[in-house]
Short mmCIF file of C-alpha atoms in Angstrom, two decimals:
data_model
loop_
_atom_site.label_atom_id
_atom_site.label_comp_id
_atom_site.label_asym_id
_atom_site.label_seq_id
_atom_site.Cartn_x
_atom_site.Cartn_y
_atom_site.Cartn_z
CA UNK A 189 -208.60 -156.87 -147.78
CA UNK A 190 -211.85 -156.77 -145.93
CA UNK A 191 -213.38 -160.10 -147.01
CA UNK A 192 -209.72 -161.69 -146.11
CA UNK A 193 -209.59 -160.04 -142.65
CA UNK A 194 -213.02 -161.53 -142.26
CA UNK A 195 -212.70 -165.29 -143.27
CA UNK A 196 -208.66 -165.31 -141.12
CA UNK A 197 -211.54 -164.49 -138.38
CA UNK A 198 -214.01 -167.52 -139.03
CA UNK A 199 -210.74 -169.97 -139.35
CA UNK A 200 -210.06 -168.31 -135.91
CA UNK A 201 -212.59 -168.84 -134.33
CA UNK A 202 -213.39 -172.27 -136.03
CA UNK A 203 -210.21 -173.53 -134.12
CA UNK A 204 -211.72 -172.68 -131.05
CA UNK A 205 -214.87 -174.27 -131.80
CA UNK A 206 -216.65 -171.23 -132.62
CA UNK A 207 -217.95 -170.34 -135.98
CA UNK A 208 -218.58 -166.21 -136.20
CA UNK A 209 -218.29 -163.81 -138.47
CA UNK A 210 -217.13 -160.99 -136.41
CA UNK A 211 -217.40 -157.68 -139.18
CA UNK A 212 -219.98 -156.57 -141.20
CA UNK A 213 -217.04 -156.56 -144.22
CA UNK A 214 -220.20 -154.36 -146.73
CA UNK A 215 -221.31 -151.86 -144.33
CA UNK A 216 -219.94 -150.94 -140.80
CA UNK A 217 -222.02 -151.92 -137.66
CA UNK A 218 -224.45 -148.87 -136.11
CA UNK A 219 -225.25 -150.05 -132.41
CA UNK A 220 -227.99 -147.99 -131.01
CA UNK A 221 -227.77 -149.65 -127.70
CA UNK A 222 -230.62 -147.38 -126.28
CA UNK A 223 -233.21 -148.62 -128.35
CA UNK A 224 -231.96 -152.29 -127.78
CA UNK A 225 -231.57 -152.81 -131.86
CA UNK A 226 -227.81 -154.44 -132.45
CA UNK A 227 -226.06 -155.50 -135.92
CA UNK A 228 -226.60 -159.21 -136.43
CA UNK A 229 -222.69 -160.15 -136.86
CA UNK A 230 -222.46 -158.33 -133.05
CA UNK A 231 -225.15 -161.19 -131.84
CA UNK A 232 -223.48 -163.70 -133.71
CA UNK A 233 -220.34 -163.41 -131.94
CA UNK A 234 -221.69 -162.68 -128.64
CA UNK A 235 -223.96 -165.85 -128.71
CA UNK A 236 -220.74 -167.92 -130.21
CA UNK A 237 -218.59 -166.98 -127.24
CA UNK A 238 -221.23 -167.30 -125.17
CA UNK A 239 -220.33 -170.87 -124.19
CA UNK A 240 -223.31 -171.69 -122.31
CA UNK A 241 -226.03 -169.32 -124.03
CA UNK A 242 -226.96 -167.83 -120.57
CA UNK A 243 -226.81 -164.38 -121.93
CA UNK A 244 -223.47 -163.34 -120.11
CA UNK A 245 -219.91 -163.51 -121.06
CA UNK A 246 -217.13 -164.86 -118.71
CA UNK A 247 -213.54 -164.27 -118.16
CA UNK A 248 -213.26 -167.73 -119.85
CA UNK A 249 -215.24 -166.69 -122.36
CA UNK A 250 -213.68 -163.52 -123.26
CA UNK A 251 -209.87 -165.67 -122.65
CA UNK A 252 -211.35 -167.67 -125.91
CA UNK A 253 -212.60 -164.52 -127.87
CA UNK A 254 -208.96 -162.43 -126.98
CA UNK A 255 -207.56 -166.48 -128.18
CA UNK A 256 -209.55 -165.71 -131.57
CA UNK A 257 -208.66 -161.98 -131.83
CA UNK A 258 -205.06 -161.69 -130.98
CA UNK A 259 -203.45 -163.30 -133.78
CA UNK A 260 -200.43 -163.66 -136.06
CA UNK A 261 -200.56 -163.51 -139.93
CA UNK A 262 -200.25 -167.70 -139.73
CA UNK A 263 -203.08 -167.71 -137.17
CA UNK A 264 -201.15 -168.54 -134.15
CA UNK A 265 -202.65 -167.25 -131.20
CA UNK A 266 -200.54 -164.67 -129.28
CA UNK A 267 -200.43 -165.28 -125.17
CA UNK A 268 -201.63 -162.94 -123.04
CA UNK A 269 -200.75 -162.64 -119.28
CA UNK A 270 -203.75 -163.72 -117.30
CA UNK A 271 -203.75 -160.46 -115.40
CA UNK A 272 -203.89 -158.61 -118.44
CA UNK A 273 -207.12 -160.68 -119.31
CA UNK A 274 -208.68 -160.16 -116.17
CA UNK A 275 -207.82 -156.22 -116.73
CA UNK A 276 -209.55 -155.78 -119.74
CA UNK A 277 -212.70 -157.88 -118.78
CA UNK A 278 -213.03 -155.74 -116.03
CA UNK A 279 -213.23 -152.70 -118.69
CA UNK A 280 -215.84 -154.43 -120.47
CA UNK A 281 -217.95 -155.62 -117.10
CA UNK A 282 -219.12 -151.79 -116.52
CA UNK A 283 -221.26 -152.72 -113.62
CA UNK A 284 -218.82 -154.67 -111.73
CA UNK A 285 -220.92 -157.72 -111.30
CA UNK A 286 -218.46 -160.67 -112.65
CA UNK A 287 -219.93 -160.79 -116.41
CA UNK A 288 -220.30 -159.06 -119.52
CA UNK A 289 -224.12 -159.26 -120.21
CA UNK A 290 -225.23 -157.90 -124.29
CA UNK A 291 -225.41 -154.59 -123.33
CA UNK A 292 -221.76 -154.78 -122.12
CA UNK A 293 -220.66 -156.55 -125.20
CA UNK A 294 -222.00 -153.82 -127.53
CA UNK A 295 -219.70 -151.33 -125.77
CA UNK A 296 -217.14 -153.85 -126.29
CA UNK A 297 -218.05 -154.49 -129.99
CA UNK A 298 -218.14 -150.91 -131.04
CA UNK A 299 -215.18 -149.32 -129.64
CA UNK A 300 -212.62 -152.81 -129.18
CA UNK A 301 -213.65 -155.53 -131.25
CA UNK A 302 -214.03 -153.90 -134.09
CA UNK A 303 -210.74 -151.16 -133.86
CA UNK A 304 -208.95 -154.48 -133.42
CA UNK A 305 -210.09 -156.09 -136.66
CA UNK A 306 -210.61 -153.72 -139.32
CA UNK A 307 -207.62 -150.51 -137.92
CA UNK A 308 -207.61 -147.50 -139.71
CA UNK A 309 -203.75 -146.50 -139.91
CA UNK A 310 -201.80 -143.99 -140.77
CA UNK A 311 -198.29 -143.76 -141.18
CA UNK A 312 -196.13 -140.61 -140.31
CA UNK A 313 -192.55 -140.29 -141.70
CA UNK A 314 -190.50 -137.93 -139.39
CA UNK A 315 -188.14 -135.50 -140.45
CA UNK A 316 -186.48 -137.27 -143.09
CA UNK A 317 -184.67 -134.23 -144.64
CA UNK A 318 -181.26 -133.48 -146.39
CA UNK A 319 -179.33 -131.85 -143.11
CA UNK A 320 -179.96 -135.23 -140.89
CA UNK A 321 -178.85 -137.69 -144.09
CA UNK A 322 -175.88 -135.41 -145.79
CA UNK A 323 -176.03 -132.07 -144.36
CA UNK A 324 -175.21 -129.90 -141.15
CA UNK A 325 -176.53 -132.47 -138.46
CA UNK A 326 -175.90 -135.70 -140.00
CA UNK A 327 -176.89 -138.46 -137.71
CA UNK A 328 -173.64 -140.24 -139.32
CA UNK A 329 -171.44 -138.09 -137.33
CA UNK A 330 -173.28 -138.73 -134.34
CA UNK A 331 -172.29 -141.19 -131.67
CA UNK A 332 -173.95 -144.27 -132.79
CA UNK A 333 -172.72 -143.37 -136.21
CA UNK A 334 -175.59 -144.77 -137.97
CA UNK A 335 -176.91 -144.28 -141.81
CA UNK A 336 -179.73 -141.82 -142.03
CA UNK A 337 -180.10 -143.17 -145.92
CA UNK A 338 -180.72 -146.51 -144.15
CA UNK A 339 -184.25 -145.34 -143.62
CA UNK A 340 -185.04 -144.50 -147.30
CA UNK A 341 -185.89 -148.46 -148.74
CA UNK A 342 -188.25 -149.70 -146.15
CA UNK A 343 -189.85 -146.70 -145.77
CA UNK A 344 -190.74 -146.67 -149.75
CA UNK A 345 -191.32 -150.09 -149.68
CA UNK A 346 -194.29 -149.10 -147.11
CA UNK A 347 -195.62 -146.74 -149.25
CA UNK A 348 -195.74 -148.43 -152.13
CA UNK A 349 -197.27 -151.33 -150.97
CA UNK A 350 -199.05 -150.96 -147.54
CA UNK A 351 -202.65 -149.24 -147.58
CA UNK A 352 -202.36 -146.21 -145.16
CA UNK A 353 -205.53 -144.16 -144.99
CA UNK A 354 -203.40 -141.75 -145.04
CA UNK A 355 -199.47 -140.58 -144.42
CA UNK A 356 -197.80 -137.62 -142.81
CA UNK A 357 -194.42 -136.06 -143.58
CA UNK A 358 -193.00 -133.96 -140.88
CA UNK A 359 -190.42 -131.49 -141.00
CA UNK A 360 -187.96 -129.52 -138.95
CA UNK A 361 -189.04 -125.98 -139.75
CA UNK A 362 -187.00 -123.60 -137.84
CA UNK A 363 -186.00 -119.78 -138.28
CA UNK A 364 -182.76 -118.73 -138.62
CA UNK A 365 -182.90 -117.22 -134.82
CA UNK A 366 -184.47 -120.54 -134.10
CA UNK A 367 -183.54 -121.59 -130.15
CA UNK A 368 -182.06 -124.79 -130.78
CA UNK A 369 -179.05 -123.42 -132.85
CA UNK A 370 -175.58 -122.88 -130.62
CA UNK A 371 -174.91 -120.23 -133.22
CA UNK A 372 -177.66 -118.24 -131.08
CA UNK A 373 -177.03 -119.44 -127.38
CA UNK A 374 -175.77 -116.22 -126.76
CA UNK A 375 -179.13 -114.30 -128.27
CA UNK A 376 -181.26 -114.87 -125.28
CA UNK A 377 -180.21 -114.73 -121.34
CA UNK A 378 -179.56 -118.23 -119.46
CA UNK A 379 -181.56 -118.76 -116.19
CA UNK A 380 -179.31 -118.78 -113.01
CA UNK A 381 -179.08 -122.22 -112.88
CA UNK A 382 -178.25 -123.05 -116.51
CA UNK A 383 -174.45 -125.14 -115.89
CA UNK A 384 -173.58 -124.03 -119.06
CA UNK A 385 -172.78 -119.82 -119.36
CA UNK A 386 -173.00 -119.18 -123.50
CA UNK A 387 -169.48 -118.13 -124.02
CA UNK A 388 -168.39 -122.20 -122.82
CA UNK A 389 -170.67 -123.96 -124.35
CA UNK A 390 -170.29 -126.29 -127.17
CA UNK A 391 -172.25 -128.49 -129.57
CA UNK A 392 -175.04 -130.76 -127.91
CA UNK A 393 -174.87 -129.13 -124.13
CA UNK A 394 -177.90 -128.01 -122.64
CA UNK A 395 -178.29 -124.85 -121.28
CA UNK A 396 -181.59 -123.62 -119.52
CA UNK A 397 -182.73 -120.20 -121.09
CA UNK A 398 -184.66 -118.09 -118.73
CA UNK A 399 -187.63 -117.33 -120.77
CA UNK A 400 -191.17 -117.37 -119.78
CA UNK A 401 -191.24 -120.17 -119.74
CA UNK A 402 -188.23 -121.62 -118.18
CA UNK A 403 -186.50 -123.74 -121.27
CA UNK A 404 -184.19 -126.64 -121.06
CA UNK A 405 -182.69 -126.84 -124.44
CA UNK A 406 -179.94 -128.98 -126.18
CA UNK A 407 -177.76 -127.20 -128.48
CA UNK A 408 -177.60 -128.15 -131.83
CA UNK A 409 -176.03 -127.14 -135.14
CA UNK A 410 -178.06 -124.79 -136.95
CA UNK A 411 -180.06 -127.13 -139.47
CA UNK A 412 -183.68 -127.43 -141.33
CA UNK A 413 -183.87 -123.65 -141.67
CA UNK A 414 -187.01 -122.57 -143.07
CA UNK A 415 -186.89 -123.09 -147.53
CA UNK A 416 -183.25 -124.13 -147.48
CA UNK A 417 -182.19 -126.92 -148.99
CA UNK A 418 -181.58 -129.39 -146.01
CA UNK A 419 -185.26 -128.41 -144.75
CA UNK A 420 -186.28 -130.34 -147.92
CA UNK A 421 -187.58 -133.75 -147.47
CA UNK A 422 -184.65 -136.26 -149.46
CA UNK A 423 -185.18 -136.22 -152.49
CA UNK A 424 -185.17 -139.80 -152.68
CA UNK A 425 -188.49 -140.49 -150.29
CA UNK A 426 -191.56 -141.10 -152.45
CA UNK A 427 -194.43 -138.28 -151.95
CA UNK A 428 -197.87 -139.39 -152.33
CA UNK A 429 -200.39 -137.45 -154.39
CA UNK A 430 -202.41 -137.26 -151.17
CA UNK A 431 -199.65 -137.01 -148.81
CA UNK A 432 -199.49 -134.39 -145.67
CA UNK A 433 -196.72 -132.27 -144.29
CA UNK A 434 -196.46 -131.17 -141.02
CA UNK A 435 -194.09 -128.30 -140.49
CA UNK A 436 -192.90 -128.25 -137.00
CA UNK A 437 -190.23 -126.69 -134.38
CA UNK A 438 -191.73 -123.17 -136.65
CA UNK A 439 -191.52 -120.60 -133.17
CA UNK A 440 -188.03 -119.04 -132.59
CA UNK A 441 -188.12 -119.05 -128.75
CA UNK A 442 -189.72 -123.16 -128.44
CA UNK A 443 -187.65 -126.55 -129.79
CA UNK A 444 -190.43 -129.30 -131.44
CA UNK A 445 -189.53 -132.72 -131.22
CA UNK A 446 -192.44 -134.27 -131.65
CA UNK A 447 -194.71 -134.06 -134.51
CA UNK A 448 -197.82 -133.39 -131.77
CA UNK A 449 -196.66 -130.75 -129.58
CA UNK A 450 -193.66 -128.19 -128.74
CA UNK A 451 -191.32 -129.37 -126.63
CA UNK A 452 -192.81 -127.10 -123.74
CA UNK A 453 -196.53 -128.36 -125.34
CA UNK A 454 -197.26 -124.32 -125.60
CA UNK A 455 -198.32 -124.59 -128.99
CA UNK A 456 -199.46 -127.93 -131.42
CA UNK A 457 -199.25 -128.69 -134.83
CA UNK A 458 -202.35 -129.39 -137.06
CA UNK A 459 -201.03 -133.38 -136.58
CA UNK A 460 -203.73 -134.44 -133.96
CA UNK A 461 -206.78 -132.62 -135.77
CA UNK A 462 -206.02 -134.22 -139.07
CA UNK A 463 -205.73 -137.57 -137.36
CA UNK A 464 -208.78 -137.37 -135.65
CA UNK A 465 -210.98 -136.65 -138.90
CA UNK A 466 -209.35 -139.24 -140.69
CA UNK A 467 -210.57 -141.51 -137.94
CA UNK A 468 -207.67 -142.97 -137.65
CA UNK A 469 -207.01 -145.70 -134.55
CA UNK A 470 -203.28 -146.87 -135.55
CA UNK A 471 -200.25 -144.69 -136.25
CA UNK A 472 -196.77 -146.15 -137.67
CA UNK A 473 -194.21 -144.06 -136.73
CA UNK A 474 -190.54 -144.00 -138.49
CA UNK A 475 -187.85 -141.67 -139.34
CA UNK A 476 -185.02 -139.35 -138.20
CA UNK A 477 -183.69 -139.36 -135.55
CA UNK A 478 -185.20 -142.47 -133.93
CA UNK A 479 -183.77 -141.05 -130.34
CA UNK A 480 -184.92 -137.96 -130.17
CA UNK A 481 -188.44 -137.00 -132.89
CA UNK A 482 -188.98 -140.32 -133.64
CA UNK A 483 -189.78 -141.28 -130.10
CA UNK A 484 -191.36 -138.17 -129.05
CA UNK A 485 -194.11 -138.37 -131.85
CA UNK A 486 -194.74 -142.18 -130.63
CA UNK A 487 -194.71 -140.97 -127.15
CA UNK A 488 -197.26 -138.42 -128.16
CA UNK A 489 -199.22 -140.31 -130.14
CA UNK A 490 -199.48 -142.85 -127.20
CA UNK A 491 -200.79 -139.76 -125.07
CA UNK A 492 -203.80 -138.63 -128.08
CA UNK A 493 -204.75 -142.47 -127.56
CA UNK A 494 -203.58 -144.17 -130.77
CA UNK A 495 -202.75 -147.58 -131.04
CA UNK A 496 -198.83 -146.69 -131.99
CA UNK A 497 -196.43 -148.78 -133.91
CA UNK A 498 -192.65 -147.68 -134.40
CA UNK A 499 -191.17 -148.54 -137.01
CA UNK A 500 -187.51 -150.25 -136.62
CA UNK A 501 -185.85 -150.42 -139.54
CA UNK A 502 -187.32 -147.48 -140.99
CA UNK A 503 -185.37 -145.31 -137.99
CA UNK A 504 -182.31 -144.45 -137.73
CA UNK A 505 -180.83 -142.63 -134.06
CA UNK A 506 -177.84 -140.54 -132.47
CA UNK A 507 -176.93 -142.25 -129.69
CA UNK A 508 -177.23 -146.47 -129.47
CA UNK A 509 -178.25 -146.20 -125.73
CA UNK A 510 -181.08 -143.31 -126.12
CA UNK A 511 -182.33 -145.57 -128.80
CA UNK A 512 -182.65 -148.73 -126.80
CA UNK A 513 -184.13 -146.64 -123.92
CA UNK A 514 -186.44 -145.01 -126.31
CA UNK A 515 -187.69 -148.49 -127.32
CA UNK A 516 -187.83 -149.88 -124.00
CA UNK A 517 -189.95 -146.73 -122.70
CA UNK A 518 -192.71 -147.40 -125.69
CA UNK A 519 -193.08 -150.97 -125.05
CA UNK A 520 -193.80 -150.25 -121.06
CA UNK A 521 -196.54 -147.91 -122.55
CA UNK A 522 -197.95 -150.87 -124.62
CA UNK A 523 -196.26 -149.56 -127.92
CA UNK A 524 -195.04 -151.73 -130.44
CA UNK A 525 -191.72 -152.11 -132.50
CA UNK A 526 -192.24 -154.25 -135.55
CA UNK A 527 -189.98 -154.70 -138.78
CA UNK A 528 -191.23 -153.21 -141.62
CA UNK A 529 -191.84 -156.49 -143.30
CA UNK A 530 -194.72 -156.67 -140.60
CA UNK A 531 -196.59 -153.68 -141.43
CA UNK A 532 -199.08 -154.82 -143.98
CA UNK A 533 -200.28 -157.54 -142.11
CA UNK A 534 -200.91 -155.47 -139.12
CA UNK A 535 -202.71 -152.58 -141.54
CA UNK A 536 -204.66 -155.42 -143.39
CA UNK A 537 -205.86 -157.19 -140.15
CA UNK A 538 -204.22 -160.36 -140.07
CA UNK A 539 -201.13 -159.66 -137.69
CA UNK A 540 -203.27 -158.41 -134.10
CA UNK A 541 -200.92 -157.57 -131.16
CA UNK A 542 -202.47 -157.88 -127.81
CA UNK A 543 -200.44 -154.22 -126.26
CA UNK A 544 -201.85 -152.79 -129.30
CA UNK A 545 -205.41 -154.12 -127.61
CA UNK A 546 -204.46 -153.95 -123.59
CA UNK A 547 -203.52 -150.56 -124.64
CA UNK A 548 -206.97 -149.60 -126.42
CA UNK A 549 -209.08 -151.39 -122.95
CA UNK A 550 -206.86 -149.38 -120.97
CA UNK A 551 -207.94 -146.20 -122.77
CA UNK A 552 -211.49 -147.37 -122.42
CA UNK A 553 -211.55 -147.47 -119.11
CA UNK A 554 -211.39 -144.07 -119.25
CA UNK A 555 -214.33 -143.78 -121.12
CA UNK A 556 -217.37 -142.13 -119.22
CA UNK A 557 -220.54 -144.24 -119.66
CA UNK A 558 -221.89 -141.93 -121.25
CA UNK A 559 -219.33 -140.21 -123.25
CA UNK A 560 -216.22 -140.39 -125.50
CA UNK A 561 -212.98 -140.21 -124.55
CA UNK A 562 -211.68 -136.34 -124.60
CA UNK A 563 -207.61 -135.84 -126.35
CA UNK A 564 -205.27 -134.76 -123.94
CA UNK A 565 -204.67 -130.84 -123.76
CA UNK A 566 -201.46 -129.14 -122.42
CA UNK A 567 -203.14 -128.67 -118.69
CA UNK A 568 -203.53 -132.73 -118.57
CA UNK A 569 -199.81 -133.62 -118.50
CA UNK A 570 -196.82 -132.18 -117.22
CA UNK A 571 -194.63 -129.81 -120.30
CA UNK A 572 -191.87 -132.37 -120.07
CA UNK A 573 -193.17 -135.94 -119.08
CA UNK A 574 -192.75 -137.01 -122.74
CA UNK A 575 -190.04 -135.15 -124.54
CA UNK A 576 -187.31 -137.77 -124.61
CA UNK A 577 -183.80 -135.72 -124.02
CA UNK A 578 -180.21 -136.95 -124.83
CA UNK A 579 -178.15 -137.46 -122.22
#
């Protein structure tokens, strides 16, 4: 895979008139820029985009590297907006001054280039269980009336033949005095300005329960209760010896969406921690329902800083116009939807998306001189900026 990824690179860049090897395939780069000692393939490329071998990079320069970088499997280049070009060189030129000099460049080598070219994914399968597909909240009964068995083939397919360092299996997890049930609206006291009073509401309103804290919450069917049978994972999705499961939506009082966080980001799951010492910089995101935990994981996975992919065909939704708007809403935060089909070449290398890099500059920029970039704690956001709610 690594040896492929690298000679799809020196075609690149041979169209361009460059010839680079961009990786270290054998052993990965270490740039002690303090000490002035860089890997060899980092000066290689530097010096072959370095048009005229004054030492500094410019914005045409970089255009041509992003030209060899941002790929399709083929090796058509992808176009990128000119403002986004000038965007990300300005991420790259840390002092401001027009250029990216060497020292720049290693910056750029380490924590871009090289993210870009060799990605370390993982893949996270959400909440495919027996009560969504057959049982007491069937998305089939649900407005857009789709299939959630739809979801089973590609998402097999993927496992068995894309190279994931690693993949996740969430699950609904919920008591049987769990929040989200209507069966227990009338268990805990509404706020004053709830619309809904317990004894009128019905299936899928949302009520406001007083708390602490204050809790907007739609009203569901009970489902996924904790070691029942439609809590299991269908029986029919393939479990890998080294797969993970992520139980989530576990507190009574607190509905869990996403995969990350509750919906009130009180309280996380192990999700973020496990991704982080797996080193992982790209996470594929598919499951049940597409509308609702689907796009909250990719929303949170966009705010932890991960290069996030949704998976389309591998999600299936409740309502056809949350599901459109949940797509929409990723792409404006530089996600991307793909087809299944499109997965290995993105894992391998060969398919490179320019959001999927705009979005990694952008979290750069954030990037202290002189530091890493911290993960995003409850106190950075607001508790409901990402939760995607039916309407």
């Amino acid at each position: 895979m690594a040896e492929q990824c690298s000679s799809d690179l020196i075609a690149a860049a041979s169209d361009e008139g460059q010839l680079v090897e961009l990786l270290d395939q054998e052993r990965p780069a270490v740039v002690d820029i303090n000490n002035g000692s860089f890997p060899s393939d980092m000066e290689a490329c530097f010096k072959a985009f370095d048009k005229d071998n004054d030492g500094l990079m410019t914005l045409s320069d970089f255009a041509a590297l992003c030209r060899t970088l941002f790929r399709n499997e083929q090796g058509k280049a992808y176009a990128i907006e000119d403002c986004r070009l000038q965007e990300m060189f300005d991420v790259f030129d840390r002092n401001q001054d027009g250029y990216v000099d060497f020292q720049e460049f290693a910056f750029c080598w380490k924590q871009w280039i090289k993210p870009i070219v060799r990605p370390i994914s993982a893949l996270i399968i959400v909440d495919v269980q027996n009560d969504f597909i057959t049982g007491s909240l069937s998305i089939s009964n649900c407005p857009a009336q789709q299939n959630g068995q739809d979801v089973l083939k590609p998402t097999n397919k993927m496992l068995e033949t894309v190279p994931f360092e690693v993949v996740f299996y969430s699950l609904d997890w919920h008591p049987e005095n769990h929040v989200s049930f209507i069966e227990n609206v009338g268990k805990r006291k509404l706020h004053p300005t709830s619309q809904k009073k317990a004894e009128e509401a019905v299936l899928y309103d949302t009520v406001i329960f007083e708390g602490p804290p204050l809790n907007e919450q739609k009203l569901w069917p009970k489902h996924c209760v904790q070691n029942s049978w439609g809590a299991e994972l269908h029986s029919a999705v393939k479990v890998l010896d080294n797969g993970i499961f992520v139980h989530k939506g576990i507190h009574p009082d607190i509905d869990s969406y996403s995969a990350f966080w509750d919906n009130n980001k009180m309280s996380k799951t192990p999700l973020a921690s496990l991704l982080q010492k797996k080193k992982i910089t790209d996470l594929y995101v598919c499951g049940l329902a597409y509308d609702v935990c689907v796009g909250a994981t990719a929303s949170h996975s966009l705010e932890h800083g991960y290069r996030t992919i949704l998976v389309d065909d591998a999600s299936r939704g409740i309502s056809l116009d949350d599901i459109h708007h949940t797509r929409d809403s990723l792409a404006e935060k530089n996600a991307v939807v793909v087809h299944s089909s499109q997965v290995k070449d993105m894992v391998e290398g060969r398919d490179r998306r320019p959001e999927l890099g705009y979005f990694q500059a952008l979290r750069l920029r954030q990037m202290p001189q002189n530091g890493g970039i911290r993960d995003p704690s409850p106190d950075d956001v607001s508790p409901r900026d990402s939760v995607i709610f039916l309407t």
